[in-house]
XYZ file of C-alpha atoms in Angstrom:
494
model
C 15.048 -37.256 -158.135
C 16.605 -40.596 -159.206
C 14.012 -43.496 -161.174
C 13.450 -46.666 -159.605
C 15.806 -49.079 -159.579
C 13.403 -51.870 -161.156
C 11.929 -51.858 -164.405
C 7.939 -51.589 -164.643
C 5.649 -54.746 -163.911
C 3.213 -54.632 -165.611
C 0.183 -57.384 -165.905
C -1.195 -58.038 -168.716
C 2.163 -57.257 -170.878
C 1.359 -54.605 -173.187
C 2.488 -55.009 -176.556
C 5.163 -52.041 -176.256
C 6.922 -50.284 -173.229
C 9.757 -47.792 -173.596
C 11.015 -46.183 -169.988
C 12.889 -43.096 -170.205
C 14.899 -41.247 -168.638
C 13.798 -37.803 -166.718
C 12.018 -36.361 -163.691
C 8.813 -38.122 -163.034
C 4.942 -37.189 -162.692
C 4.118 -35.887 -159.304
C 0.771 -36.929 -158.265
C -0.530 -33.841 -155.861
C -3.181 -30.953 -155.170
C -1.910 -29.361 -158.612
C -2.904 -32.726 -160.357
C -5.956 -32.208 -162.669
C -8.036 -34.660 -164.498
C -8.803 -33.571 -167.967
C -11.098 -35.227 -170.417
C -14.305 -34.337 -173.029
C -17.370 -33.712 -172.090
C -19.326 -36.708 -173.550
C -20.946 -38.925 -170.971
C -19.218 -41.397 -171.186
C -15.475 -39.577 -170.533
C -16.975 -37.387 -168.215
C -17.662 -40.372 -165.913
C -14.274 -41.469 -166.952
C -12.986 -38.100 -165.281
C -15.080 -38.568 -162.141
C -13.494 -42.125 -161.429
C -10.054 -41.366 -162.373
C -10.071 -38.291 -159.856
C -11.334 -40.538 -157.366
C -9.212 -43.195 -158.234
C -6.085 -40.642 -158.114
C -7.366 -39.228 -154.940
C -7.537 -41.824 -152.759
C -4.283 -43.405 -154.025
C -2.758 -39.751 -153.141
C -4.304 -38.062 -150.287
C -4.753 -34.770 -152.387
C -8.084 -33.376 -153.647
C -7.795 -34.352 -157.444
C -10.395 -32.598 -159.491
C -11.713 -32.583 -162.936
C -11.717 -30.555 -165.773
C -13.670 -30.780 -168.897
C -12.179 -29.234 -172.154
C -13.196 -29.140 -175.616
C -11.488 -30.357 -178.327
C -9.300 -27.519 -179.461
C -8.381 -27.187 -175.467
C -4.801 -27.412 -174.677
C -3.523 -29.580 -172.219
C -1.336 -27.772 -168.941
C 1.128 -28.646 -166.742
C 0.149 -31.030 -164.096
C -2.698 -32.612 -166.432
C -3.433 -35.966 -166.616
C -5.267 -35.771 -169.998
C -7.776 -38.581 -171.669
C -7.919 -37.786 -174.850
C -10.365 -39.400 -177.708
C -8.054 -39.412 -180.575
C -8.503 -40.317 -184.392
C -6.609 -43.053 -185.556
C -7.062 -45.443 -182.454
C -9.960 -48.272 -182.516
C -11.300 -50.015 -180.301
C -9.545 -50.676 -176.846
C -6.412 -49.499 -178.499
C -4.395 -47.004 -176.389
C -1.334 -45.095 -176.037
C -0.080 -43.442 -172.856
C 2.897 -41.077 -172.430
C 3.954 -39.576 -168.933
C 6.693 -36.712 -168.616
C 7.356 -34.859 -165.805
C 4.513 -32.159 -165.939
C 2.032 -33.762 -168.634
C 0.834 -37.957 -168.475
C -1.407 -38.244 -171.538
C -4.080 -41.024 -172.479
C -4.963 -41.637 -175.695
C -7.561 -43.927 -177.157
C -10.515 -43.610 -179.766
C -13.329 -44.744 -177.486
C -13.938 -44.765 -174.187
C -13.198 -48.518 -173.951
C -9.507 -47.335 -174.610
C -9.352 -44.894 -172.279
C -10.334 -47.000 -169.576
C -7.785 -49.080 -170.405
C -5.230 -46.678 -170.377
C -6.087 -45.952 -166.740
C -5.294 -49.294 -165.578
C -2.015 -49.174 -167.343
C -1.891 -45.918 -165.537
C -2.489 -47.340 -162.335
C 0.383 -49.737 -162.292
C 2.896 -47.423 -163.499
C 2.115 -45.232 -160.908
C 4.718 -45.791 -157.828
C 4.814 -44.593 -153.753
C 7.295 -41.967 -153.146
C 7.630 -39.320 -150.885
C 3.854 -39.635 -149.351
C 2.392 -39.476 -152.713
C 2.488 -41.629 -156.044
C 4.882 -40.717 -158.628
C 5.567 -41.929 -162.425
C 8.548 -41.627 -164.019
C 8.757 -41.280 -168.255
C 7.145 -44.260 -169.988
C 5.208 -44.650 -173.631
C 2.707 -47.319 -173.733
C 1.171 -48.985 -176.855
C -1.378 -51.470 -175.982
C -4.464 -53.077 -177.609
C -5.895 -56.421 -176.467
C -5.693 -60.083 -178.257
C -9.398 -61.117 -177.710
C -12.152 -58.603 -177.245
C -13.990 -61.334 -174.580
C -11.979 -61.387 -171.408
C -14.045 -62.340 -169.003
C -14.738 -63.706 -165.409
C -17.956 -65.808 -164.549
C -19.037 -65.853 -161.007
C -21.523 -68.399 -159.658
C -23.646 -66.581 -157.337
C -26.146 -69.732 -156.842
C -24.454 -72.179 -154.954
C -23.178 -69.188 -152.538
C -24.597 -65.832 -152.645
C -22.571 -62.623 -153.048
C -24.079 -59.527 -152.978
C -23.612 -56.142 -154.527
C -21.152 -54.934 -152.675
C -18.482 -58.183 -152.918
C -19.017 -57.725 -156.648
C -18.109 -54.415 -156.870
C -15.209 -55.470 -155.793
C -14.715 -57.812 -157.732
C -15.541 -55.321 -160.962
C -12.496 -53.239 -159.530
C -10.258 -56.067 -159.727
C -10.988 -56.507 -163.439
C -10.975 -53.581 -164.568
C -7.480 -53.629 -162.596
C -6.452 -56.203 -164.928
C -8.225 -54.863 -168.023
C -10.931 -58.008 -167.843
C -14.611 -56.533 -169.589
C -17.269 -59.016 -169.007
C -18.769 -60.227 -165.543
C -21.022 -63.628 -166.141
C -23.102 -63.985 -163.321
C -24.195 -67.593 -162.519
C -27.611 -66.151 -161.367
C -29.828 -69.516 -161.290
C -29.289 -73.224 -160.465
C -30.308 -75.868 -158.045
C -29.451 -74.846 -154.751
C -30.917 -71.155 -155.454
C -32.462 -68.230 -157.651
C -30.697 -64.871 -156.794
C -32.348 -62.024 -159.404
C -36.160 -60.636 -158.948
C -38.300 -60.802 -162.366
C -41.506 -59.144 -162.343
C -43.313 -61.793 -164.326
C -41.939 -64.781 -161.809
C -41.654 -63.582 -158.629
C -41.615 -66.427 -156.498
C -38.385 -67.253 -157.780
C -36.524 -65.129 -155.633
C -39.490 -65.089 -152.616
C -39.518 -68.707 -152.494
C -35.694 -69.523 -153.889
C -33.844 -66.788 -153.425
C -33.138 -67.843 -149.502
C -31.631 -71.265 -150.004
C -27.813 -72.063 -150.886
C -25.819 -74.986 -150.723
C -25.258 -76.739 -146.577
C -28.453 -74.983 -145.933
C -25.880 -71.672 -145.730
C -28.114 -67.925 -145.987
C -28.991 -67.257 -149.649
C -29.890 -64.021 -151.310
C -31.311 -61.840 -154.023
C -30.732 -59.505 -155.779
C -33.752 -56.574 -156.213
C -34.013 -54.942 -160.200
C -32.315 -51.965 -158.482
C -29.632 -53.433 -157.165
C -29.008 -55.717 -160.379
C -28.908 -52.507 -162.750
C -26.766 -50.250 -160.152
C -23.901 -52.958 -160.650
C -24.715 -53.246 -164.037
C -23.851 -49.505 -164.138
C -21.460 -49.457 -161.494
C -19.533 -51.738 -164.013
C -20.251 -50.395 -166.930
C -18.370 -46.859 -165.626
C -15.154 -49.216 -165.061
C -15.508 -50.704 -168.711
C -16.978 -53.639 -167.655
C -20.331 -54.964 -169.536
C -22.249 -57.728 -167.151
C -23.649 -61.155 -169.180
C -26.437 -62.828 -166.832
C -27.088 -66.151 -167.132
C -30.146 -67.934 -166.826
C -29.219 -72.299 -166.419
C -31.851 -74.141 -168.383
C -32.576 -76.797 -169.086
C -30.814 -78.324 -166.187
C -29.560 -76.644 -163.212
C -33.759 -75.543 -162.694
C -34.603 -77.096 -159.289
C -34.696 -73.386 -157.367
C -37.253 -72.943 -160.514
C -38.850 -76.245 -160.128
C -38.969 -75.174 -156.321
C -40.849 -72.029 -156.835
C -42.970 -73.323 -159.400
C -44.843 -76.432 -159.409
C -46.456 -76.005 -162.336
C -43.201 -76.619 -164.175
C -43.025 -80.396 -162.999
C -44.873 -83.279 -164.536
C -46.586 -83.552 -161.519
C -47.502 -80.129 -160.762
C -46.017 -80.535 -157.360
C -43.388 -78.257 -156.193
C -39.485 -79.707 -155.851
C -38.070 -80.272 -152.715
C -35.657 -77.189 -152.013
C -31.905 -78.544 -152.604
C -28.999 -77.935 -150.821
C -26.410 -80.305 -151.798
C -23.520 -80.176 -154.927
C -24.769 -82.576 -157.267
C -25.531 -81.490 -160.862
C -27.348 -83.421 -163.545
C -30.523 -84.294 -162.028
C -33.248 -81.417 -162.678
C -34.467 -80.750 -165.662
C -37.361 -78.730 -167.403
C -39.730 -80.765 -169.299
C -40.758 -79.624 -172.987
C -43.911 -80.765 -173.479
C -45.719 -79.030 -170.672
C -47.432 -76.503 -171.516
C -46.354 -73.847 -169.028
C -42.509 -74.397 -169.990
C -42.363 -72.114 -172.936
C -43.858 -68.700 -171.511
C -41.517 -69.686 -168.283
C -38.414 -69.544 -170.653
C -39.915 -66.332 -172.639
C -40.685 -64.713 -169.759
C -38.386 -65.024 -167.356
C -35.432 -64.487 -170.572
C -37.575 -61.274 -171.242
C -37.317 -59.654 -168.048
C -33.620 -60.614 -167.368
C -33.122 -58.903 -171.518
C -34.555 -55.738 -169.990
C -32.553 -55.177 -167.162
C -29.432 -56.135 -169.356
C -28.253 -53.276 -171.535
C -25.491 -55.321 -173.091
C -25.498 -57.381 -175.962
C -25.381 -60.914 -174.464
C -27.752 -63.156 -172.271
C -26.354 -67.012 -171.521
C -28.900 -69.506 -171.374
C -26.165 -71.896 -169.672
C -27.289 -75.520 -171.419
C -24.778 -77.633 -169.632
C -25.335 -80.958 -167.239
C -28.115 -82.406 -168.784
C -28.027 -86.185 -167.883
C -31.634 -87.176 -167.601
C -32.924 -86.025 -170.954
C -32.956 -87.280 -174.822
C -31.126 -85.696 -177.077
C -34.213 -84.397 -179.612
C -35.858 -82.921 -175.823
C -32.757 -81.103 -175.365
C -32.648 -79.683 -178.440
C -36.388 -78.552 -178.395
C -35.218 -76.857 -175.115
C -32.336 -74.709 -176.066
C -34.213 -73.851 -179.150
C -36.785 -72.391 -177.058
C -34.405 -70.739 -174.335
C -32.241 -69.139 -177.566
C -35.933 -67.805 -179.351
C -36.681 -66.291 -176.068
C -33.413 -64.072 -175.980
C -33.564 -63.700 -179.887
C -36.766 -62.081 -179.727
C -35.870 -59.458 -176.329
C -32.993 -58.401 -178.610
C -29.777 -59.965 -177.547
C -27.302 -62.541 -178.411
C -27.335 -66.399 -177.207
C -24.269 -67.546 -175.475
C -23.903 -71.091 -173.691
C -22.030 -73.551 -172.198
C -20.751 -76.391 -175.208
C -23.384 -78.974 -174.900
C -25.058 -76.480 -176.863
C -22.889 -77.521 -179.973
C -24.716 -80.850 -180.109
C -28.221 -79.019 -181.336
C -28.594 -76.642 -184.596
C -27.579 -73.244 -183.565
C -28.165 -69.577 -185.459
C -24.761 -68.107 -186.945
C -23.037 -66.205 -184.261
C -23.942 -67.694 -181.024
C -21.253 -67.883 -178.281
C -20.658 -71.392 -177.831
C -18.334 -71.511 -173.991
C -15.362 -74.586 -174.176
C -15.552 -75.739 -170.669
C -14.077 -79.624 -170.241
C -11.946 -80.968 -172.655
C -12.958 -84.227 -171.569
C -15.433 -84.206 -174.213
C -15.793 -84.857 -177.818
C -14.610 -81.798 -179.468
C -16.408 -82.444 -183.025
C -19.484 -81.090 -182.575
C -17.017 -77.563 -181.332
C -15.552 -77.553 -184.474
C -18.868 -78.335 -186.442
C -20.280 -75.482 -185.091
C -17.900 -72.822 -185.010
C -17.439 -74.031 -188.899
C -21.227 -73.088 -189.128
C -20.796 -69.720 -187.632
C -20.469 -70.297 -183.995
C -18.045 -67.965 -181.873
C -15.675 -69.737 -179.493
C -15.316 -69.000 -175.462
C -12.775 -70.705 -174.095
C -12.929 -71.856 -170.381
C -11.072 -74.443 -170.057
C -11.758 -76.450 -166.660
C -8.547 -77.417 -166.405
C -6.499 -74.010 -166.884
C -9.406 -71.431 -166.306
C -11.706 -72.952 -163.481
C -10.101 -70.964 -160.535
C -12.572 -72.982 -157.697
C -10.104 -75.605 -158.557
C -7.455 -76.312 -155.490
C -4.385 -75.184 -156.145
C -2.797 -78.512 -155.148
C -3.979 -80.938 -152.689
C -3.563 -78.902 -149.305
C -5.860 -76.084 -150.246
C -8.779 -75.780 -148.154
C -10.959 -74.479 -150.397
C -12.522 -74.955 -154.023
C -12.711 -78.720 -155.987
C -10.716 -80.994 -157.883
C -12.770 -82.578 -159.968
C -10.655 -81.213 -163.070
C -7.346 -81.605 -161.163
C -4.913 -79.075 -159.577
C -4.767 -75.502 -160.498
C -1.367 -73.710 -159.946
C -0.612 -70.906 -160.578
C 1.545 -71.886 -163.797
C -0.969 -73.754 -164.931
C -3.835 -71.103 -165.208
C -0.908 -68.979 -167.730
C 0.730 -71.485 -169.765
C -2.089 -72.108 -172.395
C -2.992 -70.570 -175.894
C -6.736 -70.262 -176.233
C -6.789 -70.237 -180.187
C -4.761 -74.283 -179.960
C -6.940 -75.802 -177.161
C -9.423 -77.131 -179.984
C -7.656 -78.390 -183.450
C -9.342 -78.099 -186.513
C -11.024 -74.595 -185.507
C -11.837 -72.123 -188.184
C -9.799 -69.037 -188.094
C -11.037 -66.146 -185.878
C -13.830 -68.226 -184.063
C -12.181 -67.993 -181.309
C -13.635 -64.574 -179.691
C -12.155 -64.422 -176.514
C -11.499 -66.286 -172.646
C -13.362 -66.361 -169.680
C -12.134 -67.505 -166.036
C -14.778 -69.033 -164.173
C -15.296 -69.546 -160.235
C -17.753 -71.820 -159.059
C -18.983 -71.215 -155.647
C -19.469 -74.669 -153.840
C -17.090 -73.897 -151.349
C -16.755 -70.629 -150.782
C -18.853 -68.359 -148.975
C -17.029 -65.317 -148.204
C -15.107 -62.084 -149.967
C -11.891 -63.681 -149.141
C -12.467 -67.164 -149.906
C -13.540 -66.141 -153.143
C -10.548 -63.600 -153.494
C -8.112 -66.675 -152.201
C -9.444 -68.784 -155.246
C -8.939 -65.488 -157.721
C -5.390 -64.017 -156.721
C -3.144 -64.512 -158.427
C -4.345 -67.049 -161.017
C -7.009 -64.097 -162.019
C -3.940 -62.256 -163.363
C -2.884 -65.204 -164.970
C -5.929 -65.548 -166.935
C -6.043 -61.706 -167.897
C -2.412 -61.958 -169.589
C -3.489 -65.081 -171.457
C -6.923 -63.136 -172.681
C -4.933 -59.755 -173.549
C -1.338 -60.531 -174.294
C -0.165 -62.105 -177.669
C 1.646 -65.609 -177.610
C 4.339 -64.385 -178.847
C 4.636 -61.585 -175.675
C 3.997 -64.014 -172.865
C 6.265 -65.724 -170.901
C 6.017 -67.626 -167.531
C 9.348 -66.189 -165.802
C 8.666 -62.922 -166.894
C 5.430 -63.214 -166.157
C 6.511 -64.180 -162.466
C 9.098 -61.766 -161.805
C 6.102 -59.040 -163.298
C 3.093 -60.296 -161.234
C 5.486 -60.854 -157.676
C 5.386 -56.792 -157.908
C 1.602 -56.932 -157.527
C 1.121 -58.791 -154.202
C 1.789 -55.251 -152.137
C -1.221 -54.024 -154.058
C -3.567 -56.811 -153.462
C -1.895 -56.103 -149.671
C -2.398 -52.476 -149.402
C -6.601 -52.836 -151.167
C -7.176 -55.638 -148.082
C -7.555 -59.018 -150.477
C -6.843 -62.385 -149.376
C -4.510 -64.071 -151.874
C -2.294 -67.367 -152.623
C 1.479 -66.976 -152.607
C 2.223 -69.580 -154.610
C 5.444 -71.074 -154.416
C 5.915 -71.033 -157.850
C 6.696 -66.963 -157.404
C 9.203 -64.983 -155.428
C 6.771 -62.655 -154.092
C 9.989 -61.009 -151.541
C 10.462 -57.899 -154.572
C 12.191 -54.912 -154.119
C 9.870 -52.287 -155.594
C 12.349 -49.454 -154.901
């Protein structure tokens, strides 16, 4: 049975990759899934069965072993292993044995996605041929922010969007979950802001909400694919859905008009009323309890009608409120201009601003996101033609959203702030599955390589020779996606 004539292509480039020759793995009704029996692999198990299944046409089931438990022939084994940290893996296929080896469950997950794109078609089934893998990420954030304000999408579009990350070993999903044009998550202690907001989005277009269920079964349903979900909350600006829903948050104690247009800047909450600061500890409250991850963003960006000490007071509140339900402050970089505890997540977003108070704050203690508008905003055209998205930070190609290195965007940045990268797509324009899947593919892949890949392993031409290999996928799962010209996307995957 001879190997494929092309090398692997794989996205994000793993630190290390050594084909071999030899007979390859045979995915079929002998295949068995093998892992522990914690909860967390044996859910691991259950979705790599699935995953294996459906990619085959043969029943592959799942077997749970204990530690002193050999592996057999036909096994595709995740294996905890000592030595390994973190989301470092290893993976090894031979002909009758592909082994995954991590030391948490992070790992392993990771390993499947490698898994997944080493896998080939042949004969009916998937086949891989011999390969070792060693692979551990660059940042530990790699993210993707979705605005689900502007235009709702629902449950089920963002599960399929958490399968696309995890496809490309991306871990956090920042929702977008409040701004002018809309409020799209139930809270017990507010509920007319998803009653009264929740139906509005931007051209008068049908909003949405989502119910506590439905928020914590994609919080779960992503969690099982190694992905952790960061809601955001936009105060102080960004608020007139809140303002909408509740009067008593205006000066006036009159309700805001509901808004349906795109421009940001002119909401705001107001400090000094007395009503503002149970709002913020509140509604931060009941979004910390549905959130079992670390992290809750209080957004903190567009704030044109306010004074500088009134913003300040503001995001001082918003961070005390997630402080005291247990998590972590993150926000967009206006933020920087007000003190800030040691360790919040401060999010680089346009570089057409001052970058000193960045620095000053990453210097004391801050941690760096970096989304650059102009490299990472993927509701950006592509060039001029494109139908969809903005271009209020220029034209996005596909080039463009690779060739950056997060850790240089900023000078003078203390070693190590920078924690990690985060794409962003802002929803404006696009209110469908496939508009928003246009905007992602391929530049989401882009992105991913830049967030897991070392400088010094990424390269643009081998980068699109790898990711031309991955438009039959994004084919064969049903997504709409840019061929940019910039790619040869005619490959010979034999």
């Amino acid at each position: 049975m001879p190997a494929p004539t092309t090398p692997l292509r794989l996205v994000p480039a793993p630190r290390l990759v050594r084909e071999a020759e030899g007979a390859p793995f045979v995915v079929s009704a002998a295949t068995t899934v093998t892992t522990g029996v914690s909860p967390a692999e044996v859910a691991l198990g259950v979705l790599a069965a699935e995953q294996l299944s459906r990619i085959s046409g043969s029943t592959v089931e799942v077997r749970y072993r204990d530690v002193a438990e050999p592996t057999q022939p036909g096994d595709v084994a995740f294996v905890l292993e000592p030595g390994l940290s973190g989301e470092q893996y290893r993976l090894d296929v031979a002909a009758d044995l592909v082994r995954v080896a991590a030391g948490t469950p992070e790992g392993l997950m990771r390993g499947l996605a490698t898994l997944h794109q080493v896998l080939r078609p042949h004969d009916g089934t998937f086949a891989a041929w011999p390969v070792h893998v060693e692979d551990e990420p660059v940042h530990g954030w790699r993210g993707l922010s979705v605005d689900v304000a502007r235009h709702f999408f629902g449950p089920d579009d963002l599960r399929v969007v958490v399968d696309l990350m995890a496809a490309y070993k991306l871990n956090v999903l920042h929702l977008h979950l409040s701004d002018d044009q809309g409020w799209r998550l139930d809270l017990p202690s507010r509920p007319d802001l998803a009653a009264r907001s929740g139906g509005t989005a931007v051209d008068g277009d049908p909003g949405g909400y989502f119910t506590t269920e439905e928020f914590q079964a994609l919080v779960a349903y992503a969690d099982a694919r190694g992905v952790r979900v960061v809601p955001e909350i936009d105060v102080p600006g960004h608020v007139n859905a809140a303002l909408h829903a509740y009067g008593e948050l205006t000066p006036s104690g009159e309700p805001a008009e509901a808004y349906t247009g795109i421009d940001v800047g002119f909401s705001r909450l107001t400090a000094d009323l007395p009503t503002t600061e149970p709002f913020l500890r509140d509604v931060f409250g009941d979004v910390a309890a549905v959130t079992p991850g670390e992290y809750v963003h209080i957004g903190g960006d567009e704030v044109h009608t306010m004074e500088r000490d009134e913003y300040a007071r503001l995001v001082r509140m918003a961070s005390d409120a997630v402080r005291a339900a247990g998590k972590q402050v993150v926000g967009w970089q206006e933020i920087a201009t007000t003190p800030l505890e040691p360790g919040t997540v401060v999010q680089y977003w346009d570089t057409r601003m001052d970058p000193a108070p960045i620095v000053a704050a990453a210097r004391a203690g801050a941690r760096l996101l970096m989304s650059p508008g102009s490299k990472a905003y993927l509701d950006m055209k592509y060039d001029a033609g494109t139908a969809l998205g903005l271009e209020w930070a220029g034209h996005i190609e596909l080039r463009d959203a690779y060739a950056w290195e997060p850790t240089a965007l900023v000078p003078g940045l203390p070693e190590g702030s920078v924690i990690g990268v985060e794409a962003t797509v802002w929803t404006e324009t696009l209110r469908s599955l496939d508009d928003l899947m246009t905007m992602l593919l391929p530049r989401l892949a882009a992105v991913a390589e830049v967030a897991w890949t070392p400088a010094d392993r990424r390269d643009w031409d081998d980068f699109a020779t790898r990711v031309a290999a991955h438009g039959p996928y994004w084919d064969a799962e049903g997504f709409a996606w840019y061929p940019s010209p910039q790619v040869d996307w005619h490959v010979d995957l034999s």
